[in-house]
Coordinates of C-alpha atoms in Angstrom, one line a residue:
Chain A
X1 CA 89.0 -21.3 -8.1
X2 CA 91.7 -20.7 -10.7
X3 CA 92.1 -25.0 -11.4
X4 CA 89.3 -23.2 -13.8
X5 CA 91.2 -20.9 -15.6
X6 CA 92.1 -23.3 -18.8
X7 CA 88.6 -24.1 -18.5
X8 CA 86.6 -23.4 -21.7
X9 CA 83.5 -25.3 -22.9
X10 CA 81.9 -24.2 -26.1
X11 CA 79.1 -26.8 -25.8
X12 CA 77.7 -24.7 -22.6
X13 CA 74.7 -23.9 -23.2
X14 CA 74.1 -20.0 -23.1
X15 CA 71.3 -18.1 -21.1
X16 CA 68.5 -18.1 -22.7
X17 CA 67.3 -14.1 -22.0
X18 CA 68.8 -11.2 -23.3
X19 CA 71.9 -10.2 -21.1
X20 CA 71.6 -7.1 -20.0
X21 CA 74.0 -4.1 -21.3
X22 CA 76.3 -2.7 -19.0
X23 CA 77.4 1.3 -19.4
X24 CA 80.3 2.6 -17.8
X25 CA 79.9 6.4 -17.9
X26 CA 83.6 8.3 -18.2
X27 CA 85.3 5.7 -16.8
X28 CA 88.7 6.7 -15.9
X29 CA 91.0 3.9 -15.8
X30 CA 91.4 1.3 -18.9
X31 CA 92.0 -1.5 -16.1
X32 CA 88.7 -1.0 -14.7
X33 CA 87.0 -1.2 -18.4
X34 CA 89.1 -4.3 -18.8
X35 CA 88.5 -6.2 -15.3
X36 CA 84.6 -5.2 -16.1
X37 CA 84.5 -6.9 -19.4
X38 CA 85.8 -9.9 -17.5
X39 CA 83.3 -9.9 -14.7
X40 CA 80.9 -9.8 -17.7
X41 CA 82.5 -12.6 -19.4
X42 CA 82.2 -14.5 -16.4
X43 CA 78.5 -14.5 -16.4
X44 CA 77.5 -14.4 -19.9
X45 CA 77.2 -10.6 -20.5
X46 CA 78.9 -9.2 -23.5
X47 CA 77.6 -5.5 -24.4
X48 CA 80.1 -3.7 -22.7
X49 CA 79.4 0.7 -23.7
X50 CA 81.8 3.3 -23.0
X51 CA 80.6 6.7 -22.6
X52 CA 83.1 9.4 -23.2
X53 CA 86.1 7.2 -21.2
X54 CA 88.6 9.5 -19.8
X55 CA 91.7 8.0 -21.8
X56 CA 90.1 7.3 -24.9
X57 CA 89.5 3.7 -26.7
X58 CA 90.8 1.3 -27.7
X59 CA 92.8 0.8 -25.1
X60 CA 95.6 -1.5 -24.1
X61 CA 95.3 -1.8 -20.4
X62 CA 91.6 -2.5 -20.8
X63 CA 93.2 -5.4 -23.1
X64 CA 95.6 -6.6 -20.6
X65 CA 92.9 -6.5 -17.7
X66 CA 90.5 -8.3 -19.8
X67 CA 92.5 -11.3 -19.9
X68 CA 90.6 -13.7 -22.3
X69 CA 87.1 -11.7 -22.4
X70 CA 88.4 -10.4 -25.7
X71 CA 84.9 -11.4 -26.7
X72 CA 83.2 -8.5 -25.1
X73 CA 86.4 -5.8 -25.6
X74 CA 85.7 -6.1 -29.4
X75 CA 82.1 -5.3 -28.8
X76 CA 82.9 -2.3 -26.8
X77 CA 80.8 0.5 -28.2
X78 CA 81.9 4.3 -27.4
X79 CA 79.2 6.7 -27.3
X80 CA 79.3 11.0 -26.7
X81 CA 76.3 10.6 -24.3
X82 CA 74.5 8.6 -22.0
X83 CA 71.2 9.3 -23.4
X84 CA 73.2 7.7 -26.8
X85 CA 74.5 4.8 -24.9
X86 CA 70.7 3.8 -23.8
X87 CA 68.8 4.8 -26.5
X88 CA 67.9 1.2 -27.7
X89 CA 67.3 0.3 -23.9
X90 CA 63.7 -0.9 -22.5
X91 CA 64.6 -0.5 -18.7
X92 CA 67.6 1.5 -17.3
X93 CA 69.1 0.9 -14.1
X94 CA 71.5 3.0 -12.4
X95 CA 74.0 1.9 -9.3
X96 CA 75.3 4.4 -7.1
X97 CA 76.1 3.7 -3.1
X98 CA 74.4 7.0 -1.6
X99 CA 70.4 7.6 -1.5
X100 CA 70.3 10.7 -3.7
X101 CA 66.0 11.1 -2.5
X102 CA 65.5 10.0 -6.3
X103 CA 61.2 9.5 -6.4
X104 CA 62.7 5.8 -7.6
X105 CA 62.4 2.4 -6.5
X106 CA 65.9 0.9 -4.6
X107 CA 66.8 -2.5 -5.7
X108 CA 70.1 -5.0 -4.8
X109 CA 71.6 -6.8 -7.5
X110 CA 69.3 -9.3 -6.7
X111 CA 65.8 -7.3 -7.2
X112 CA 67.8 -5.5 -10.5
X113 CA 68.0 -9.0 -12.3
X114 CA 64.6 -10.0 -11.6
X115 CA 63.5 -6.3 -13.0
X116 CA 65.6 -7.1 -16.5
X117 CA 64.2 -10.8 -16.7
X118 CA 61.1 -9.3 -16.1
X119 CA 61.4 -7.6 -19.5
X120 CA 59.5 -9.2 -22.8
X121 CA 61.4 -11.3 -24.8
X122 CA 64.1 -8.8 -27.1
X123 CA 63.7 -6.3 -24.8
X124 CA 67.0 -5.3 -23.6
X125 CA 68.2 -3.7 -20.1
X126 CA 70.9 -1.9 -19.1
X127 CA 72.5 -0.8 -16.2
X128 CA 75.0 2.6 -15.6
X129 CA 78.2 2.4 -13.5
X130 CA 79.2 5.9 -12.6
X131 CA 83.2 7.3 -12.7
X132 CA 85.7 6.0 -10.2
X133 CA 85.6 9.1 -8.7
X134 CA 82.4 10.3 -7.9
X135 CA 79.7 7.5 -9.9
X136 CA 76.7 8.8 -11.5
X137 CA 75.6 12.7 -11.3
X138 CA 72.2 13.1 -10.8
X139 CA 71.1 13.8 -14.6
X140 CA 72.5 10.6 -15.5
X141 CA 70.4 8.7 -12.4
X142 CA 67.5 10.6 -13.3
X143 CA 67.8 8.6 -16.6
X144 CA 67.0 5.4 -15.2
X145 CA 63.9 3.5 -14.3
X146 CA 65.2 2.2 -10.8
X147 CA 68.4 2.8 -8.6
X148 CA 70.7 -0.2 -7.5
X149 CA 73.2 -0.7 -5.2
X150 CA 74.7 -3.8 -3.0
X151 CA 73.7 -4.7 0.6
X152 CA 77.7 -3.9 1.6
X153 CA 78.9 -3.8 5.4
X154 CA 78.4 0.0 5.4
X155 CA 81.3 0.2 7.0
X156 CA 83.2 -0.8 4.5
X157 CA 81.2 0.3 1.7
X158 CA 83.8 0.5 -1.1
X159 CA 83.6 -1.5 -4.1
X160 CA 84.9 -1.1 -7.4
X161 CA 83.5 -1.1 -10.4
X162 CA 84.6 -5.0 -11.7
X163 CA 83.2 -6.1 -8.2
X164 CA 79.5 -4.0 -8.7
X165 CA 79.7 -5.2 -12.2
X166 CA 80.3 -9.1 -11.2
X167 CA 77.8 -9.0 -8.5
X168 CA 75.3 -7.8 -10.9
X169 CA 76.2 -10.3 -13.7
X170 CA 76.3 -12.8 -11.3
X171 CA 72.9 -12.7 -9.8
X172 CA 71.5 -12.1 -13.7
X173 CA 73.0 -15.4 -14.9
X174 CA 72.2 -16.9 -11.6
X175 CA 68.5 -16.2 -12.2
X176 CA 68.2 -16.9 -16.0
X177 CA 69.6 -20.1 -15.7
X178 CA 68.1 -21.5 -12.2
X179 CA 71.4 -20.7 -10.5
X180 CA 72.7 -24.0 -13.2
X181 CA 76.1 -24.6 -11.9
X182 CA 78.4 -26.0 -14.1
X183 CA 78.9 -29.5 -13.0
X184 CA 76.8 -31.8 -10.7
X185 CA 77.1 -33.9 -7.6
X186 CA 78.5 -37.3 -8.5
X187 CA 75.8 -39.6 -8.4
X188 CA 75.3 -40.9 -4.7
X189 CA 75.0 -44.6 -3.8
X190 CA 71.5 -45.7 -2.4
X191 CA 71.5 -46.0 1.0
X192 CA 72.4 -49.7 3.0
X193 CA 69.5 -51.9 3.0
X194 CA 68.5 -52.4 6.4
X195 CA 69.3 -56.0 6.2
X196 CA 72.7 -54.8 5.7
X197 CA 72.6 -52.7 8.5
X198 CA 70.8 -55.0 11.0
X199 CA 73.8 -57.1 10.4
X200 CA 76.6 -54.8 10.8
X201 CA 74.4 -53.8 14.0
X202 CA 74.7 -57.2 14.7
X203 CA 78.3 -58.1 14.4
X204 CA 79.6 -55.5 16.1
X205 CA 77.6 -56.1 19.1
X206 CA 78.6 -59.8 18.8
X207 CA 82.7 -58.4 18.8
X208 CA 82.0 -55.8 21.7
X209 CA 80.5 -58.9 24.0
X210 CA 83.9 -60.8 25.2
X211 CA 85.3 -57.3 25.3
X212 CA 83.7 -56.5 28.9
X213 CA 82.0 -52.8 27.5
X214 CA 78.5 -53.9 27.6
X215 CA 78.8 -53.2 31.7
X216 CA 77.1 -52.8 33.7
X217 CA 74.9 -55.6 32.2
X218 CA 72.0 -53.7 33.1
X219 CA 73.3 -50.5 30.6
X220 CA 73.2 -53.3 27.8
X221 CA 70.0 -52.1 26.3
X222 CA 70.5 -48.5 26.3
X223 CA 74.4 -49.0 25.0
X224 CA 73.1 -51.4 21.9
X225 CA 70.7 -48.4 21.3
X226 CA 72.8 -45.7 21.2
X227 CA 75.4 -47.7 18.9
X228 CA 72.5 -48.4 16.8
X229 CA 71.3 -44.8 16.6
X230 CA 74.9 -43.7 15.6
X231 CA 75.0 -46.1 12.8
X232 CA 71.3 -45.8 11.8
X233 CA 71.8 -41.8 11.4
X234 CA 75.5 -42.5 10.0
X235 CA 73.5 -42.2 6.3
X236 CA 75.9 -45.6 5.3
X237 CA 75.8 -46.8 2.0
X238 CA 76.2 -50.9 1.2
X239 CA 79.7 -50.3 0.5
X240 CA 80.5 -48.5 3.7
X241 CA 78.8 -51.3 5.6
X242 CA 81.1 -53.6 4.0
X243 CA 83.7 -51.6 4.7
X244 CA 83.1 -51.3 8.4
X245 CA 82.4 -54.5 9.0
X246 CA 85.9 -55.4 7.8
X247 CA 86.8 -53.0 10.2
X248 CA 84.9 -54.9 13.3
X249 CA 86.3 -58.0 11.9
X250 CA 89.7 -57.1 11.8
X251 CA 89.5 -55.1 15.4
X252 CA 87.8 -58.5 16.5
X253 CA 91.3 -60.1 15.1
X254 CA 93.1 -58.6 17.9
X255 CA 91.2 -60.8 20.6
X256 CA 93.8 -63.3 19.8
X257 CA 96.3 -61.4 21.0
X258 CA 98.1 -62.0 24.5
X259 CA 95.9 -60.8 27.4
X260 CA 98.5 -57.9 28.1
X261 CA 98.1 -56.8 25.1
X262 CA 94.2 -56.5 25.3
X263 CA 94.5 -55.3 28.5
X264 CA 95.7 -52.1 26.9
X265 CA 93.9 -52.2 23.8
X266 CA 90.7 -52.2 25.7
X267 CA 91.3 -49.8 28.2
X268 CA 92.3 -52.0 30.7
X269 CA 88.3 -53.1 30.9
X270 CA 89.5 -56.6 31.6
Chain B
X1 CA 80.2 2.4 -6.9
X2 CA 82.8 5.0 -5.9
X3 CA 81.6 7.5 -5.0
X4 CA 81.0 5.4 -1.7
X5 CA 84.8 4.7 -1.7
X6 CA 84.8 7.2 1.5
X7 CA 81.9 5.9 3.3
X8 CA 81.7 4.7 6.1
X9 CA 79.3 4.4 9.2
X10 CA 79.9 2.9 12.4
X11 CA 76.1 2.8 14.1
X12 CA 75.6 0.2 11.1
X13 CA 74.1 -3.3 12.2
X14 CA 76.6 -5.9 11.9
X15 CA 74.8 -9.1 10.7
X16 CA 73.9 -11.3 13.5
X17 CA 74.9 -14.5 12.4
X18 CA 78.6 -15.3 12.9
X19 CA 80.4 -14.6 9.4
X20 CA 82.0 -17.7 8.2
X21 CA 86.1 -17.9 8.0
X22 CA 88.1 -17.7 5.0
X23 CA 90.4 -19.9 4.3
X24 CA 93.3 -19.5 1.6
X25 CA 95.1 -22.6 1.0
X26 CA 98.5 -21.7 -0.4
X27 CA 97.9 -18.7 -1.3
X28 CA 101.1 -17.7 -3.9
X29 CA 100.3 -13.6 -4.3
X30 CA 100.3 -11.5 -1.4
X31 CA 97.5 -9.2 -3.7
X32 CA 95.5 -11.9 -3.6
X33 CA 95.0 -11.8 0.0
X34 CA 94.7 -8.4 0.4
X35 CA 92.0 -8.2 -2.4
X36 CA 89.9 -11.2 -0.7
X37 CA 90.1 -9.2 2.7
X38 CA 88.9 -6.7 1.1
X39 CA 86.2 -8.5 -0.3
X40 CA 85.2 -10.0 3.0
X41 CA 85.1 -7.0 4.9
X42 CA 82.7 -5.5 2.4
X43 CA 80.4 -7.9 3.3
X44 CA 81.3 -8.0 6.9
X45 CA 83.4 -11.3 7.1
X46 CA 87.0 -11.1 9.3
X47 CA 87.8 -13.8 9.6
X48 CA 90.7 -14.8 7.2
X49 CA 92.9 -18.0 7.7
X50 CA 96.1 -18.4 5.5
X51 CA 97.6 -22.0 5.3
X52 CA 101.3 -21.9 4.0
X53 CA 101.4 -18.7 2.1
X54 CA 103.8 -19.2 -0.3
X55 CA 105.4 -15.7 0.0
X56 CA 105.0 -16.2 4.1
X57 CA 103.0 -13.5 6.0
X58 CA 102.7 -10.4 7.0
X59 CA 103.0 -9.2 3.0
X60 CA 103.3 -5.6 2.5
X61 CA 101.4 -6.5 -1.0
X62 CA 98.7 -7.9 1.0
X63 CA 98.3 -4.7 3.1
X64 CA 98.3 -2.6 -0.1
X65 CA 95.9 -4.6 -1.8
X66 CA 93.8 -4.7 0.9
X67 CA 93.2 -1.0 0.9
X68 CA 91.5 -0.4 4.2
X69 CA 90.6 -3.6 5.2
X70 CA 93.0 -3.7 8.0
X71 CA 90.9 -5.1 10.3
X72 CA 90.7 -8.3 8.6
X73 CA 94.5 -7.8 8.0
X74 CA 95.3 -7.8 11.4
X75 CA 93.1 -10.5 12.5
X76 CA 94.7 -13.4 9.9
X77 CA 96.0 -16.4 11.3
X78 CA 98.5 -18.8 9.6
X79 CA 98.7 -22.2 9.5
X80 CA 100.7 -25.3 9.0
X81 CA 97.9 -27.5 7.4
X82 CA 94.8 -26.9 6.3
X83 CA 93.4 -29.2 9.9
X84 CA 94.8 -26.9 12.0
X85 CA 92.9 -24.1 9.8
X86 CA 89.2 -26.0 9.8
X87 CA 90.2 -27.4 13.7
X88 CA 87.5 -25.0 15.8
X89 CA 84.6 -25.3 12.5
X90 CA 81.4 -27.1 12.6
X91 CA 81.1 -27.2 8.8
X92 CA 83.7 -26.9 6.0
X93 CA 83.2 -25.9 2.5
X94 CA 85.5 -26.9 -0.5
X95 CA 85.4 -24.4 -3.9
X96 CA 86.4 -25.7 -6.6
X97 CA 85.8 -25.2 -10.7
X98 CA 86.1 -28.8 -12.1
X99 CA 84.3 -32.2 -10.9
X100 CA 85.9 -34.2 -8.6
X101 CA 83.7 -37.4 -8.3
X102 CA 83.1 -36.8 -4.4
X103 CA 80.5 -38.6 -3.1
X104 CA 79.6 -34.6 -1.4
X105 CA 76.4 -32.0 -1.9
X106 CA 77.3 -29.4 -5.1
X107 CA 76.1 -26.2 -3.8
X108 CA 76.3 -22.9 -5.7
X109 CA 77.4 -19.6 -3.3
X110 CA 73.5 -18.9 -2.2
X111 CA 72.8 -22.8 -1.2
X112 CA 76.9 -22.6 0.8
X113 CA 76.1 -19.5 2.2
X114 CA 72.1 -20.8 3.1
X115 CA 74.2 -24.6 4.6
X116 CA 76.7 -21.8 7.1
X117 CA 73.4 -19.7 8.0
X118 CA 71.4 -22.6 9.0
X119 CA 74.3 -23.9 11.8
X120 CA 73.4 -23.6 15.8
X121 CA 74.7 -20.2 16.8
X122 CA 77.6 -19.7 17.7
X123 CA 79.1 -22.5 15.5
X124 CA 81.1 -21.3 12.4
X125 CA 80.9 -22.3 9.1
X126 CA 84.4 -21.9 6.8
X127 CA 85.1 -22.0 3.0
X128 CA 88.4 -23.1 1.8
X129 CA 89.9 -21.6 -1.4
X130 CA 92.8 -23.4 -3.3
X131 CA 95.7 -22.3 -4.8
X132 CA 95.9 -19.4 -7.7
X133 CA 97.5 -22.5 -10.3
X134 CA 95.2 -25.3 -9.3
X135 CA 93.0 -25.0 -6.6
X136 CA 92.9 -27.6 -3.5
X137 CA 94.1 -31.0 -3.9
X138 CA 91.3 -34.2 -3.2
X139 CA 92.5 -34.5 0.5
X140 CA 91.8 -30.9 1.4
X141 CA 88.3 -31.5 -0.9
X142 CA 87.7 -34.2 1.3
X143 CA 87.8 -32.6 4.6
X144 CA 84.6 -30.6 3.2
X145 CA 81.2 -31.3 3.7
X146 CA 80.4 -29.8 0.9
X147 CA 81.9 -28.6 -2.4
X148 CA 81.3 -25.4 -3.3
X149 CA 81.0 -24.0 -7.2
X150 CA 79.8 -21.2 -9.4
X151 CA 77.4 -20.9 -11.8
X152 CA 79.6 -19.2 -14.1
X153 CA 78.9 -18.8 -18.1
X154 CA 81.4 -22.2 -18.8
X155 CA 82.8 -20.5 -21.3
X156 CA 84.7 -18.5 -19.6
X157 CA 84.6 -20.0 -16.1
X158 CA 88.1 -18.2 -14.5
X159 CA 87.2 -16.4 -11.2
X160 CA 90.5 -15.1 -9.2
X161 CA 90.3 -15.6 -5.9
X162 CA 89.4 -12.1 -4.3
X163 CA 86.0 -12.7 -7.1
X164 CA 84.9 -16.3 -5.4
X165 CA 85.7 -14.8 -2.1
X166 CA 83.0 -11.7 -2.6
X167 CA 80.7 -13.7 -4.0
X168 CA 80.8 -16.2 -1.6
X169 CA 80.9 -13.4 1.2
X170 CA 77.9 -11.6 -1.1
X171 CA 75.6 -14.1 -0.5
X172 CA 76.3 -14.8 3.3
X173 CA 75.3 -11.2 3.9
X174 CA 72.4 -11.2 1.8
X175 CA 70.9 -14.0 3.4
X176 CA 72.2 -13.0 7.0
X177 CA 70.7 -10.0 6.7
X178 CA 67.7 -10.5 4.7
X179 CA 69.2 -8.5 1.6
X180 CA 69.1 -5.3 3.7
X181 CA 70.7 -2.4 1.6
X182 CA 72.5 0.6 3.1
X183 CA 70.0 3.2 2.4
X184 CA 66.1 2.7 1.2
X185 CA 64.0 4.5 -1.6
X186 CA 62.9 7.9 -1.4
X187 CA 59.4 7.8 0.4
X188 CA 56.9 7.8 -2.9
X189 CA 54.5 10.5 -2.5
X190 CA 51.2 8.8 -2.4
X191 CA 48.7 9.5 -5.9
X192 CA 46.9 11.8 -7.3
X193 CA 43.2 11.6 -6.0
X194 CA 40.8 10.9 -8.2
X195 CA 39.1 14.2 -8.7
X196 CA 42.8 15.6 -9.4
X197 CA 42.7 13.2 -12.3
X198 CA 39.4 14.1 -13.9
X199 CA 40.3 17.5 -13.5
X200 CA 43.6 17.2 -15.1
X201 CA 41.2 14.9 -18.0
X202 CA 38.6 17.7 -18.5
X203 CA 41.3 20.3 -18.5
X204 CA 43.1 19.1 -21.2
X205 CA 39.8 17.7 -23.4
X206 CA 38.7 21.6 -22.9
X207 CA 42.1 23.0 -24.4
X208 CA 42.2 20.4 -27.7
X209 CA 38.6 21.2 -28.2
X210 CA 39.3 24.3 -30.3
X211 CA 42.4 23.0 -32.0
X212 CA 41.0 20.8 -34.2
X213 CA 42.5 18.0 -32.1
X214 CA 39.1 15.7 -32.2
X215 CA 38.6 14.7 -35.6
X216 CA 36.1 13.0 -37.1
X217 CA 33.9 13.8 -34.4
X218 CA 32.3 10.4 -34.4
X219 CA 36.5 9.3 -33.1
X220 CA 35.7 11.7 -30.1
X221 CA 34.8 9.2 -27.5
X222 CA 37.3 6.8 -28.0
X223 CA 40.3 9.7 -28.6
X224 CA 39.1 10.7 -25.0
X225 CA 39.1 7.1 -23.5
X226 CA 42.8 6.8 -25.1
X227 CA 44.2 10.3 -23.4
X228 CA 42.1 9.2 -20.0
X229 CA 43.9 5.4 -19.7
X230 CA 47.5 7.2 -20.7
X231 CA 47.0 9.5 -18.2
X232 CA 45.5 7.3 -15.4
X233 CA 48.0 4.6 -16.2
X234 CA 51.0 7.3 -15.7
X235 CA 50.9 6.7 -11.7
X236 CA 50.6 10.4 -11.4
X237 CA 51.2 11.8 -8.0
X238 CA 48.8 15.5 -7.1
X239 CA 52.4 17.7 -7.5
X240 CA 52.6 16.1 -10.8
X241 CA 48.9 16.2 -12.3
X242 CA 49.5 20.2 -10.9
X243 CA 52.8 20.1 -13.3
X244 CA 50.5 19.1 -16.3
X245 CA 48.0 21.7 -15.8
X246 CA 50.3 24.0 -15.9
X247 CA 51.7 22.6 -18.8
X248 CA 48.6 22.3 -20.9
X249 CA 47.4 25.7 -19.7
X250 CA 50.9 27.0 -21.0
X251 CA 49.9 25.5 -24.3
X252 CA 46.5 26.7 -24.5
X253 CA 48.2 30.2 -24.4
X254 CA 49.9 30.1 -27.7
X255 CA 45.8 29.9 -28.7
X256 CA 45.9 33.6 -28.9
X257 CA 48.6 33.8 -31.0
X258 CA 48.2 34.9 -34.9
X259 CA 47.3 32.5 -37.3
X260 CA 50.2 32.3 -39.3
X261 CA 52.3 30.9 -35.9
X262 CA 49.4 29.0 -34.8
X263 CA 48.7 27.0 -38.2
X264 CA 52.7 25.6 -38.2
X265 CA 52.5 24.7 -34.4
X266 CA 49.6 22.9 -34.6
X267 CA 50.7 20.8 -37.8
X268 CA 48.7 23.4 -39.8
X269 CA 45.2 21.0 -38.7
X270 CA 43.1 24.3 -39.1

């Protein structure tokens, strides 16, 4: 994917909702703040919150790791406590990989971005990523309105926090924007008139004739159909008639050739 | 998410579909190969194909990075060409960031991952991932059936490879496995019964009587019909209209206390 590194198009036109606010609680490693601000980035988040992060902020290696999503590292916001870090929140979700028999609804990613679009308009979410170590304790899940975590092979569970925080972003901007990628199909060519096709049909048939591979004559009707049905579900456009007609024709040239020569061409048939 | 970094469960139900392949054209970093296994065995993909890695294979980083993963490790196959790679496939998909002008379907992860899913069983479905500097060249885009994009914030559109690779592997488990997550909520205990609720109502109209609480008296009824539609609108479960009793009947207590104490806690109202 990285032919889209350089890529940067201001004209994009941003989602429309308001994306939700991510909160790493004491997160331990300024890499892991730094990869998660780029997972963000990637989707159109941008309030990254730090509660209480193990080596303090700012910090350099969150810098490095962000690499380009300086956008959301000067937004970071530090807070002393989660209940700070949420107070301006209208829905709370909280990831963690183990039940934890929580009274609380379980949601993927998936079901998690519907429940913040869901949301009135100025009505921010948020959702809590727990330490490195050990996630969320269970005051800090009790905070939230629902509990999230990713249908993962469970056995091979693991994900880090960048990876938990892309897949979230990812199916949020997915959903506010219609899943709008960020270019189109090229325009495809109408399909071959059937005139055009009827034709081609045609002149092949004629070119196969003095070749001796409608045989037995009898098979003649089901052969022509079967080419027919090839090209018929071939999906050709005009141009790719044209193009295998000149094809045919020039096959057709070889006829010319000496018999030897055909012989092998065709198989020996003749 | 780490605090399942030590899970892991072997009764869990592999997906029944068969999981796409991965392939890495030229990959350049060893890292990157080992973070994209790791990214497909999370979502239960093992299948990983390597055409010309630049560094050549095994890679020590590769088995670092992939933390775990080692049995996609161990299964990778190299390649000369990217053919070879695609040879035993029944459908091909191409990622790449920028328009190419192909005359091919532009699918975002869910609609590649929904194309692989819908295939006979039994027939797999691969996804081919370019190089780190500048993804795959038009000939290897053109042995795809489909191009393959995501619909990242254009902005800031850079996914590494081991990112494109979970996402796409995401969405094929989603789909394969209907979204299933590794553990479900809590069962909800059903709610309160309805006589619970009125008794909870009349219990807590009887201990504001005396306080003052229900003035004017003409604002009575509709002071009543406010505390009633809070309360019946809280999704109160029996344990919890019992936890409220207590509560107000804990309150009413402080009734017998001297004036002085009761005037300030009641916002001096008598």
């Amino acid at each position: 994917m990285s032919d889209s590194v350089a890529s940067t198009d201001d004209s994009a036109e941003p989602a429309t909702a308001v994306p939700p606010a991510v909160v790493l609680v004491e997160p331990q490693l300024g890499e892991n703040i730094g990869t998660a601000a780029r997972a963000m980035a990637n989707f159109g988040l941008d309030d990254l919150r730090l509660v209480n992060p193990r080596d303090g902020w700012p910090s350099e290696k969150a810098v490095a790791a962000a690499s380009g999503a300086a956008h959301v590292i000067e937004r970071v916001r530090v807070f002393e406590t989660t209940e700070a870090a949420i107070a301006d929140l209208g829905l709370v979700l909280a990831t963690t990989a183990r039940a934890r028999g929580f009274h609380r609804p379980v949601l993927g990613p998936e079901g998690a971005a519907a429940r913040a679009l869901a949301l009135p308009a100025d009505t921010r979410a948020g959702i809590l990523f727990g330490r490195e170590r050990w996630g969320l304790n269970n005051d800090e899940v009790a905070l939230a309105d629902a509990i999230v975590t990713y249908p993962v092979d469970p056995r091979f569970a693991s994900l880090n926090i960048a990876q938990a925080v892309l897949l979230f972003s990812y199916e949020w901007r997915r959903q506010a924007t219609g899943a709008a990628l960020p270019f189109e199909a090229f325009p495809t060519a109408p399909p071959a008139s059937k005139q055009a096709l009827v034709g081609l049909f045609e002149h092949l048939e004629a070119a196969l004739e003095p070749t001796g591979y409608f045989r037995p004559p009898e098979m003649r009707p089901v052969m022509v159909r079967n080419l027919r049905t090839l090209l018929q579900d071939a999906g050709l456009t005009e141009t790719q008639v044209h193009l295998l007609r000149g094809v045919v024709a020039h096959l057709e040239g070889r006829r010319g050739r000496p018999i030897r020569d055909r012989a092998t061409k065709d198989d020996g048939e003749e």
